[in-house]
PDB file of C-alpha atoms in Angstrom:
ATOM      1  CA  UNK A  16     144.625 -68.342 -46.376  1.00 41.00           C
ATOM      2  CA  UNK A  17     143.261 -71.805 -45.478  1.00 44.00           C
ATOM      3  CA  UNK A  18     141.712 -73.749 -48.419  1.00 55.00           C
ATOM      4  CA  UNK A  19     138.060 -74.552 -48.752  1.00 63.00           C
ATOM      5  CA  UNK A  20     137.205 -77.663 -46.963  1.00 69.00           C
ATOM      6  CA  UNK A  21     136.366 -80.324 -49.501  1.00 82.00           C
ATOM      7  CA  UNK A  22     134.904 -83.523 -49.483  1.00 86.00           C
ATOM      8  CA  UNK A  23     134.981 -86.819 -51.255  1.00 91.00           C
ATOM      9  CA  UNK A  24     132.402 -86.908 -54.114  1.00 92.00           C
ATOM     10  CA  UNK A  25     131.417 -90.413 -53.712  1.00 93.00           C
ATOM     11  CA  UNK A  26     131.452 -90.731 -49.839  1.00 92.00           C
ATOM     12  CA  UNK A  27     131.108 -87.475 -48.399  1.00 87.00           C
ATOM     13  CA  UNK A  28     134.311 -87.880 -45.951  1.00 86.00           C
ATOM     14  CA  UNK A  29     136.405 -84.755 -45.560  1.00 85.00           C
ATOM     15  CA  UNK A  30     139.375 -84.700 -48.007  1.00 89.00           C
ATOM     16  CA  UNK A  31     142.935 -83.941 -47.101  1.00 89.00           C
ATOM     17  CA  UNK A  32     146.056 -84.332 -49.063  1.00 91.00           C
ATOM     18  CA  UNK A  33     146.919 -87.539 -47.330  1.00 91.00           C
ATOM     19  CA  UNK A  34     143.542 -89.201 -48.269  1.00 93.00           C
ATOM     20  CA  UNK A  35     143.382 -88.191 -51.873  1.00 95.00           C
ATOM     21  CA  UNK A  36     142.244 -90.893 -54.428  1.00 95.00           C
ATOM     22  CA  UNK A  37     144.629 -91.358 -57.674  1.00 96.00           C
ATOM     23  CA  UNK A  38     144.102 -91.460 -61.139  1.00 96.00           C
ATOM     24  CA  UNK A  39     145.139 -93.740 -63.893  1.00 95.00           C
ATOM     25  CA  UNK A  40     148.557 -92.482 -64.293  1.00 95.00           C
ATOM     26  CA  UNK A  41     149.054 -92.249 -60.383  1.00 94.00           C
ATOM     27  CA  UNK A  42     148.485 -88.564 -59.892  1.00 95.00           C
ATOM     28  CA  UNK A  43     146.505 -87.253 -57.155  1.00 95.00           C
ATOM     29  CA  UNK A  44     142.398 -87.061 -57.845  1.00 95.00           C
ATOM     30  CA  UNK A  45     140.978 -83.767 -56.302  1.00 93.00           C
ATOM     31  CA  UNK A  46     137.408 -84.955 -56.361  1.00 93.00           C
ATOM     32  CA  UNK A  47     137.690 -88.570 -54.277  1.00 95.00           C
ATOM     33  CA  UNK A  48     139.209 -90.221 -51.477  1.00 95.00           C
ATOM     34  CA  UNK A  49     141.853 -93.324 -51.621  1.00 95.00           C
ATOM     35  CA  UNK A  50     138.847 -95.668 -49.942  1.00 94.00           C
ATOM     36  CA  UNK A  51     136.753 -94.759 -52.956  1.00 95.00           C
ATOM     37  CA  UNK A  52     138.879 -94.159 -56.089  1.00 96.00           C
ATOM     38  CA  UNK A  53     142.345 -95.619 -57.047  1.00 95.00           C
ATOM     39  CA  UNK A  54     144.147 -95.633 -60.280  1.00 95.00           C
ATOM     40  CA  UNK A  55     141.332 -93.970 -62.239  1.00 95.00           C
ATOM     41  CA  UNK A  56     138.809 -96.481 -60.976  1.00 95.00           C
ATOM     42  CA  UNK A  57     135.981 -96.508 -58.291  1.00 95.00           C
ATOM     43  CA  UNK A  58     136.960 -99.278 -55.670  1.00 94.00           C
ATOM     44  CA  UNK A  59     133.545-100.101 -55.436  1.00 91.00           C
ATOM     45  CA  UNK A  60     130.628-101.003 -57.939  1.00 92.00           C
ATOM     46  CA  UNK A  61     127.513 -99.702 -55.865  1.00 93.00           C
ATOM     47  CA  UNK A  62     124.367 -97.872 -55.999  1.00 93.00           C
ATOM     48  CA  UNK A  63     124.017 -94.223 -53.936  1.00 92.00           C
ATOM     49  CA  UNK A  64     121.935 -96.416 -51.708  1.00 92.00           C
ATOM     50  CA  UNK A  65     124.425 -98.967 -51.049  1.00 93.00           C
ATOM     51  CA  UNK A  66     127.170 -96.226 -50.416  1.00 93.00           C
ATOM     52  CA  UNK A  67     124.877 -94.631 -47.685  1.00 93.00           C
ATOM     53  CA  UNK A  68     124.232 -97.857 -45.875  1.00 92.00           C
ATOM     54  CA  UNK A  69     128.077 -98.636 -45.887  1.00 93.00           C
ATOM     55  CA  UNK A  70     128.695 -95.161 -44.811  1.00 92.00           C
ATOM     56  CA  UNK A  71     126.106 -95.337 -41.599  1.00 91.00           C
ATOM     57  CA  UNK A  72     128.483 -97.719 -39.947  1.00 91.00           C
ATOM     58  CA  UNK A  73     130.494 -94.810 -39.238  1.00 88.00           C
ATOM     59  CA  UNK A  74     127.917 -92.527 -37.649  1.00 87.00           C
ATOM     60  CA  UNK A  75     129.975 -93.229 -34.158  1.00 86.00           C
ATOM     61  CA  UNK A  76     133.157 -91.218 -36.038  1.00 83.00           C
ATOM     62  CA  UNK A  77     130.813 -88.538 -37.141  1.00 79.00           C
ATOM     63  CA  UNK A  78     129.418 -87.999 -33.593  1.00 80.00           C
ATOM     64  CA  UNK A  79     132.897 -87.345 -32.453  1.00 79.00           C
ATOM     65  CA  UNK A  80     133.050 -84.250 -33.921  1.00 66.00           C
ATOM     66  CA  UNK A  81     129.328 -83.012 -32.917  1.00 70.00           C
ATOM     67  CA  UNK A  82     128.264 -81.140 -30.230  1.00 70.00           C
ATOM     68  CA  UNK A  83     125.102 -83.182 -30.326  1.00 76.00           C
ATOM     69  CA  UNK A  84     125.159 -86.740 -31.409  1.00 83.00           C
ATOM     70  CA  UNK A  85     122.989 -88.192 -33.813  1.00 83.00           C
ATOM     71  CA  UNK A  86     121.540 -91.394 -34.565  1.00 88.00           C
ATOM     72  CA  UNK A  87     122.324 -93.817 -37.508  1.00 89.00           C
ATOM     73  CA  UNK A  88     118.747 -93.397 -38.985  1.00 89.00           C
ATOM     74  CA  UNK A  89     119.185 -89.533 -38.682  1.00 84.00           C
ATOM     75  CA  UNK A  90     122.720 -89.836 -40.411  1.00 85.00           C
ATOM     76  CA  UNK A  91     121.181 -91.953 -43.105  1.00 89.00           C
ATOM     77  CA  UNK A  92     118.326 -89.049 -43.646  1.00 84.00           C
ATOM     78  CA  UNK A  93     121.147 -86.543 -44.179  1.00 82.00           C
ATOM     79  CA  UNK A  94     123.201 -88.470 -46.495  1.00 86.00           C
ATOM     80  CA  UNK A  95     119.874 -89.127 -48.766  1.00 85.00           C
ATOM     81  CA  UNK A  96     119.577 -85.001 -48.725  1.00 77.00           C
ATOM     82  CA  UNK A  97     123.474 -84.648 -49.247  1.00 80.00           C
ATOM     83  CA  UNK A  98     124.636 -87.541 -51.351  1.00 86.00           C
ATOM     84  CA  UNK A  99     122.479 -86.477 -54.681  1.00 82.00           C
ATOM     85  CA  UNK A 100     124.737 -83.296 -55.229  1.00 77.00           C
ATOM     86  CA  UNK A 101     127.939 -85.251 -54.816  1.00 86.00           C
ATOM     87  CA  UNK A 102     129.614 -85.701 -58.364  1.00 88.00           C
ATOM     88  CA  UNK A 103     129.645 -89.564 -58.314  1.00 91.00           C
ATOM     89  CA  UNK A 104     125.678 -89.508 -57.732  1.00 89.00           C
ATOM     90  CA  UNK A 105     124.518 -86.175 -59.499  1.00 76.00           C
ATOM     91  CA  UNK A 106     122.771 -86.692 -62.455  1.00 59.00           C
ATOM     92  CA  UNK A 107     122.213 -84.148 -65.206  1.00 44.00           C
ATOM     93  CA  UNK A 108     118.831 -84.307 -67.370  1.00 42.00           C
ATOM     94  CA  UNK A 109     118.648 -82.513 -70.615  1.00 47.00           C
ATOM     95  CA  UNK A 110     115.261 -81.052 -71.475  1.00 45.00           C
ATOM     96  CA  UNK A 111     113.752 -80.765 -74.554  1.00 47.00           C
ATOM     97  CA  UNK A 112     111.420 -77.411 -74.318  1.00 47.00           C
ATOM     98  CA  UNK A 113     108.864 -78.956 -76.927  1.00 48.00           C
ATOM     99  CA  UNK A 114     108.383 -81.758 -74.703  1.00 41.00           C
ATOM    100  CA  UNK A 115     106.758 -80.147 -72.021  1.00 40.00           C
ATOM    101  CA  UNK A 116     104.182 -78.028 -73.780  1.00 46.00           C
ATOM    102  CA  UNK A 117     101.122 -80.170 -73.114  1.00 44.00           C
ATOM    103  CA  UNK A 118     100.425 -80.302 -69.339  1.00 37.00           C
ATOM    104  CA  UNK A 119      97.503 -81.790 -69.632  1.00 40.00           C
ATOM    105  CA  UNK A 120      98.441 -84.731 -71.091  1.00 47.00           C
ATOM    106  CA  UNK A 121     101.228 -84.557 -68.073  1.00 41.00           C
ATOM    107  CA  UNK A 122      98.061 -84.955 -65.738  1.00 36.00           C
ATOM    108  CA  UNK A 123      96.724 -88.155 -67.213  1.00 45.00           C
ATOM    109  CA  UNK A 124      99.969 -89.879 -67.248  1.00 44.00           C
ATOM    110  CA  UNK A 125     100.668 -89.260 -63.680  1.00 39.00           C
ATOM    111  CA  UNK A 126      97.185 -90.321 -62.544  1.00 37.00           C
ATOM    112  CA  UNK A 127      97.479 -93.363 -64.786  1.00 41.00           C
ATOM    113  CA  UNK A 128     100.890 -94.278 -62.761  1.00 37.00           C
ATOM    114  CA  UNK A 129      99.117 -93.951 -59.187  1.00 34.00           C
ATOM    115  CA  UNK A 130      99.334 -97.227 -57.267  1.00 34.00           C
ATOM    116  CA  UNK A 131      96.321 -98.628 -54.946  1.00 34.00           C
ATOM    117  CA  UNK A 132      97.684 -98.425 -51.347  1.00 28.00           C
ATOM    118  CA  UNK A 133      95.688 -98.464 -48.008  1.00 35.00           C
ATOM    119  CA  UNK A 134      93.182 -95.729 -47.639  1.00 33.00           C
ATOM    120  CA  UNK A 135      95.353 -94.403 -44.773  1.00 36.00           C
ATOM    121  CA  UNK A 136      98.073 -93.274 -47.262  1.00 35.00           C
ATOM    122  CA  UNK A 137      98.003 -91.167 -49.937  1.00 37.00           C
ATOM    123  CA  UNK A 138      99.024 -92.406 -53.624  1.00 38.00           C
ATOM    124  CA  UNK A 139     102.107 -92.154 -54.763  1.00 38.00           C
ATOM    125  CA  UNK A 140     103.486 -92.397 -58.308  1.00 37.00           C
ATOM    126  CA  UNK A 141     105.152 -95.732 -59.454  1.00 38.00           C
ATOM    127  CA  UNK A 142     108.353 -94.001 -60.414  1.00 37.00           C
ATOM    128  CA  UNK A 143     110.156 -91.255 -58.752  1.00 36.00           C
ATOM    129  CA  UNK A 144     108.951 -87.786 -60.532  1.00 37.00           C
ATOM    130  CA  UNK A 145     112.646 -86.311 -60.312  1.00 37.00           C
ATOM    131  CA  UNK A 146     113.719 -89.154 -62.542  1.00 36.00           C
ATOM    132  CA  UNK A 147     110.627 -89.603 -64.919  1.00 42.00           C
ATOM    133  CA  UNK A 148     108.309 -87.245 -66.372  1.00 63.00           C
ATOM    134  CA  UNK A 149     110.117 -84.385 -65.139  1.00 70.00           C
ATOM    135  CA  UNK A 150     109.510 -81.856 -67.869  1.00 74.00           C
ATOM    136  CA  UNK A 151     105.641 -82.504 -67.477  1.00 78.00           C
ATOM    137  CA  UNK A 152     105.932 -82.101 -63.625  1.00 78.00           C
ATOM    138  CA  UNK A 153     107.573 -78.627 -64.063  1.00 79.00           C
ATOM    139  CA  UNK A 154     104.697 -77.349 -66.775  1.00 84.00           C
ATOM    140  CA  UNK A 155     102.322 -78.872 -64.359  1.00 85.00           C
ATOM    141  CA  UNK A 156     103.689 -76.822 -61.218  1.00 85.00           C
ATOM    142  CA  UNK A 157     103.703 -73.865 -63.016  1.00 87.00           C
ATOM    143  CA  UNK A 158     100.092 -73.974 -64.088  1.00 90.00           C
ATOM    144  CA  UNK A 159      98.494 -75.231 -61.042  1.00 90.00           C
ATOM    145  CA  UNK A 160     100.926 -72.814 -58.366  1.00 91.00           C
ATOM    146  CA  UNK A 161      98.831 -69.649 -57.748  1.00 93.00           C
ATOM    147  CA  UNK A 162     102.298 -67.941 -56.893  1.00 94.00           C
ATOM    148  CA  UNK A 163     105.780 -67.970 -58.344  1.00 95.00           C
ATOM    149  CA  UNK A 164     108.900 -66.409 -56.715  1.00 96.00           C
ATOM    150  CA  UNK A 165     111.193 -64.563 -58.776  1.00 97.00           C
ATOM    151  CA  UNK A 166     114.640 -63.046 -57.986  1.00 97.00           C
ATOM    152  CA  UNK A 167     117.079 -60.194 -59.199  1.00 96.00           C
ATOM    153  CA  UNK A 168     120.239 -59.269 -58.231  1.00 94.00           C
ATOM    154  CA  UNK A 169     121.138 -55.962 -56.951  1.00 89.00           C
ATOM    155  CA  UNK A 170     124.148 -53.430 -57.465  1.00 86.00           C
ATOM    156  CA  UNK A 171     125.827 -54.832 -54.497  1.00 89.00           C
ATOM    157  CA  UNK A 172     125.404 -58.776 -55.558  1.00 92.00           C
ATOM    158  CA  UNK A 173     122.769 -59.866 -53.352  1.00 94.00           C
ATOM    159  CA  UNK A 174     119.641 -61.396 -54.643  1.00 94.00           C
ATOM    160  CA  UNK A 175     116.023 -59.827 -54.073  1.00 94.00           C
ATOM    161  CA  UNK A 176     113.317 -62.368 -53.988  1.00 95.00           C
ATOM    162  CA  UNK A 177     109.648 -61.300 -54.288  1.00 93.00           C
ATOM    163  CA  UNK A 178     106.343 -63.291 -54.464  1.00 94.00           C
ATOM    164  CA  UNK A 179     104.413 -62.862 -58.077  1.00 93.00           C
ATOM    165  CA  UNK A 180     101.063 -64.040 -59.098  1.00 92.00           C
ATOM    166  CA  UNK A 181     101.656 -67.056 -61.636  1.00 93.00           C
ATOM    167  CA  UNK A 182     102.967 -66.318 -65.008  1.00 95.00           C
ATOM    168  CA  UNK A 183     100.196 -64.922 -67.367  1.00 95.00           C
ATOM    169  CA  UNK A 184     101.627 -67.175 -70.403  1.00 96.00           C
ATOM    170  CA  UNK A 185     104.242 -69.869 -70.676  1.00 94.00           C
ATOM    171  CA  UNK A 186     106.064 -71.646 -73.568  1.00 94.00           C
ATOM    172  CA  UNK A 187     107.118 -74.809 -72.811  1.00 89.00           C
ATOM    173  CA  UNK A 188     109.188 -74.792 -69.657  1.00 89.00           C
ATOM    174  CA  UNK A 189     111.639 -72.400 -71.015  1.00 93.00           C
ATOM    175  CA  UNK A 190     109.802 -68.868 -71.327  1.00 96.00           C
ATOM    176  CA  UNK A 191     107.464 -67.461 -68.691  1.00 97.00           C
ATOM    177  CA  UNK A 192     105.627 -64.065 -68.887  1.00 98.00           C
ATOM    178  CA  UNK A 193     104.943 -61.664 -65.590  1.00 97.00           C
ATOM    179  CA  UNK A 194     103.220 -58.633 -65.271  1.00 96.00           C
ATOM    180  CA  UNK A 195     104.771 -55.898 -63.317  1.00 94.00           C
ATOM    181  CA  UNK A 196     105.339 -52.210 -62.566  1.00 92.00           C
ATOM    182  CA  UNK A 197     107.548 -50.247 -65.094  1.00 91.00           C
ATOM    183  CA  UNK A 198     109.393 -47.838 -62.366  1.00 88.00           C
ATOM    184  CA  UNK A 199     109.705 -50.679 -59.962  1.00 88.00           C
ATOM    185  CA  UNK A 200     113.103 -51.299 -58.061  1.00 89.00           C
ATOM    186  CA  UNK A 201     112.946 -54.930 -59.728  1.00 90.00           C
ATOM    187  CA  UNK A 202     112.599 -53.655 -63.235  1.00 91.00           C
ATOM    188  CA  UNK A 203     115.557 -51.086 -62.697  1.00 91.00           C
ATOM    189  CA  UNK A 204     117.631 -54.162 -61.380  1.00 93.00           C
ATOM    190  CA  UNK A 205     116.838 -56.492 -64.215  1.00 94.00           C
ATOM    191  CA  UNK A 206     117.761 -53.566 -66.776  1.00 93.00           C
ATOM    192  CA  UNK A 207     121.196 -53.459 -64.812  1.00 93.00           C
ATOM    193  CA  UNK A 208     121.691 -56.966 -64.480  1.00 95.00           C
ATOM    194  CA  UNK A 209     119.401 -59.794 -66.138  1.00 96.00           C
ATOM    195  CA  UNK A 210     120.282 -62.502 -64.372  1.00 97.00           C
ATOM    196  CA  UNK A 211     117.391 -64.063 -62.672  1.00 98.00           C
ATOM    197  CA  UNK A 212     115.515 -66.953 -61.246  1.00 97.00           C
ATOM    198  CA  UNK A 213     111.982 -67.946 -60.522  1.00 97.00           C
ATOM    199  CA  UNK A 214     110.786 -70.884 -58.234  1.00 95.00           C
ATOM    200  CA  UNK A 215     107.809 -72.524 -57.574  1.00 93.00           C
ATOM    201  CA  UNK A 216     106.632 -74.516 -54.401  1.00 91.00           C
ATOM    202  CA  UNK A 217     104.254 -77.021 -53.909  1.00 86.00           C
ATOM    203  CA  UNK A 218     103.925 -77.011 -50.138  1.00 83.00           C
ATOM    204  CA  UNK A 219     101.201 -79.816 -50.008  1.00 81.00           C
ATOM    205  CA  UNK A 220     103.111 -81.892 -52.079  1.00 78.00           C
ATOM    206  CA  UNK A 221     106.644 -81.070 -50.673  1.00 81.00           C
ATOM    207  CA  UNK A 222     107.833 -80.390 -54.439  1.00 84.00           C
ATOM    208  CA  UNK A 223     110.081 -77.291 -55.527  1.00 89.00           C
ATOM    209  CA  UNK A 224     111.207 -76.077 -58.760  1.00 90.00           C
ATOM    210  CA  UNK A 225     114.037 -73.368 -59.551  1.00 93.00           C
ATOM    211  CA  UNK A 226     114.439 -72.297 -62.906  1.00 94.00           C
ATOM    212  CA  UNK A 227     117.657 -70.043 -63.723  1.00 96.00           C
ATOM    213  CA  UNK A 228     117.939 -67.779 -66.737  1.00 97.00           C
ATOM    214  CA  UNK A 229     117.450 -64.150 -67.912  1.00 97.00           C
ATOM    215  CA  UNK A 230     114.837 -61.417 -67.538  1.00 97.00           C
ATOM    216  CA  UNK A 231     114.130 -58.842 -70.064  1.00 97.00           C
ATOM    217  CA  UNK A 232     111.717 -56.159 -70.020  1.00 96.00           C
ATOM    218  CA  UNK A 233     109.094 -55.782 -72.910  1.00 96.00           C
ATOM    219  CA  UNK A 234     107.162 -52.475 -73.357  1.00 94.00           C
ATOM    220  CA  UNK A 235     106.189 -52.758 -76.943  1.00 95.00           C
ATOM    221  CA  UNK A 236     102.348 -52.854 -77.407  1.00 95.00           C
ATOM    222  CA  UNK A 237     102.165 -56.365 -78.847  1.00 96.00           C
ATOM    223  CA  UNK A 238     103.886 -57.756 -75.665  1.00 96.00           C
ATOM    224  CA  UNK A 239     101.594 -55.978 -73.276  1.00 96.00           C
ATOM    225  CA  UNK A 240      98.590 -56.740 -75.502  1.00 96.00           C
ATOM    226  CA  UNK A 241      99.629 -60.234 -75.463  1.00 97.00           C
ATOM    227  CA  UNK A 242      99.421 -60.829 -71.524  1.00 96.00           C
ATOM    228  CA  UNK A 243      96.498 -58.248 -70.438  1.00 96.00           C
ATOM    229  CA  UNK A 244      93.508 -59.413 -68.567  1.00 94.00           C
ATOM    230  CA  UNK A 245      90.250 -57.554 -68.120  1.00 93.00           C
ATOM    231  CA  UNK A 246      90.356 -55.967 -64.779  1.00 92.00           C
ATOM    232  CA  UNK A 247      94.166 -55.133 -64.758  1.00 93.00           C
ATOM    233  CA  UNK A 248      92.855 -51.531 -64.725  1.00 91.00           C
ATOM    234  CA  UNK A 249      92.766 -51.956 -60.938  1.00 89.00           C
ATOM    235  CA  UNK A 250      96.908 -52.351 -61.248  1.00 88.00           C
ATOM    236  CA  UNK A 251      97.235 -49.893 -64.259  1.00 90.00           C
ATOM    237  CA  UNK A 252      94.571 -47.243 -64.248  1.00 89.00           C
ATOM    238  CA  UNK A 253      95.786 -46.274 -67.672  1.00 89.00           C
ATOM    239  CA  UNK A 254      94.761 -49.536 -69.428  1.00 92.00           C
ATOM    240  CA  UNK A 255      97.366 -51.404 -71.375  1.00 93.00           C
ATOM    241  CA  UNK A 256      99.041 -48.436 -72.363  1.00 92.00           C
ATOM    242  CA  UNK A 257      99.543 -47.294 -69.047  1.00 91.00           C
ATOM    243  CA  UNK A 258     103.383 -46.227 -69.017  1.00 90.00           C
ATOM    244  CA  UNK A 259     103.622 -48.225 -65.837  1.00 91.00           C
ATOM    245  CA  UNK A 260     102.454 -51.449 -67.213  1.00 95.00           C
ATOM    246  CA  UNK A 261     105.320 -53.506 -68.579  1.00 95.00           C
ATOM    247  CA  UNK A 262     105.917 -57.560 -69.162  1.00 97.00           C
ATOM    248  CA  UNK A 263     108.724 -59.542 -67.842  1.00 97.00           C
ATOM    249  CA  UNK A 264     109.866 -62.137 -69.960  1.00 98.00           C
ATOM    250  CA  UNK A 265     112.039 -64.959 -68.203  1.00 98.00           C
ATOM    251  CA  UNK A 266     113.871 -67.602 -70.369  1.00 97.00           C
ATOM    252  CA  UNK A 267     115.218 -70.501 -68.779  1.00 95.00           C
ATOM    253  CA  UNK A 268     118.792 -72.058 -69.056  1.00 93.00           C
ATOM    254  CA  UNK A 269     118.888 -74.673 -66.315  1.00 90.00           C
ATOM    255  CA  UNK A 270     117.137 -75.308 -63.308  1.00 89.00           C
ATOM    256  CA  UNK A 271     116.532 -77.817 -60.230  1.00 87.00           C
ATOM    257  CA  UNK A 272     113.709 -79.802 -59.223  1.00 84.00           C
ATOM    258  CA  UNK A 273     113.153 -81.302 -55.667  1.00 82.00           C
ATOM    259  CA  UNK A 274     110.668 -83.927 -54.824  1.00 74.00           C
ATOM    260  CA  UNK A 275     110.341 -87.018 -52.324  1.00 68.00           C
ATOM    261  CA  UNK A 276     113.604 -85.754 -50.919  1.00 70.00           C
ATOM    262  CA  UNK A 277     115.544 -86.028 -53.827  1.00 73.00           C
ATOM    263  CA  UNK A 278     116.709 -83.445 -56.208  1.00 78.00           C
ATOM    264  CA  UNK A 279     117.539 -83.312 -60.035  1.00 78.00           C
ATOM    265  CA  UNK A 280     119.483 -80.720 -62.160  1.00 82.00           C
ATOM    266  CA  UNK A 281     118.577 -80.204 -65.491  1.00 82.00           C
ATOM    267  CA  UNK A 282     119.217 -78.439 -68.611  1.00 84.00           C
ATOM    268  CA  UNK A 283     116.726 -76.752 -70.773  1.00 84.00           C
ATOM    269  CA  UNK A 284     117.824 -76.803 -74.516  1.00 75.00           C
TER     270      UNK A 284
END
């Protein structure tokens, strides 16, 4: 059986045994190529952007394996999307749940960071929101977006995704509460496998946020009353005690935030 194709976690080139870099003890390094890593050290002291610019000069070699050639600019655009996922450039942010509680304060901070630019352009933050204020931006997205997408896993291991109304309640960016039907396929899947994810999308701002974690099914009176709204009778005729009404409690462990063509992974503590 053929091994899965690997790529250098610094420059993205395909890895084969003859181009592997070396560790400090002389052994082969399985993550980096010989052009990026030797004797346990990187050969170039550079930023990700500088590495992309360096690799862009080899677009001709890349085109040799493509049916339809790409331009240098297209290649750079592809690398800007791909490189943040490589080990050398990937950054993991530890996110404290308590720090994300106040979304209103986050909005004010974001507005204060806007720079003055020509009227023909939209105002943009001074800093990349994927690098600073990520916790507040996630909380803001969860509150502002009317739709959330939740995913479960079926008995065959395939994901099921469904659009839901925004969470009725959240606790920071760690815990989210939704309403749903007790006798739905979704609930049955969560009971069998609690692994879940939720996704919020700001199409206008071209931002997306995915959270992974677990989903609990709550049917106790206190939980059901906690997020019940007037008018919910149209969905649950029996009222708050309707046996077909239950609460989904999602608890996040980690996630991924995408903004300005730049993804960032983070852990929620």
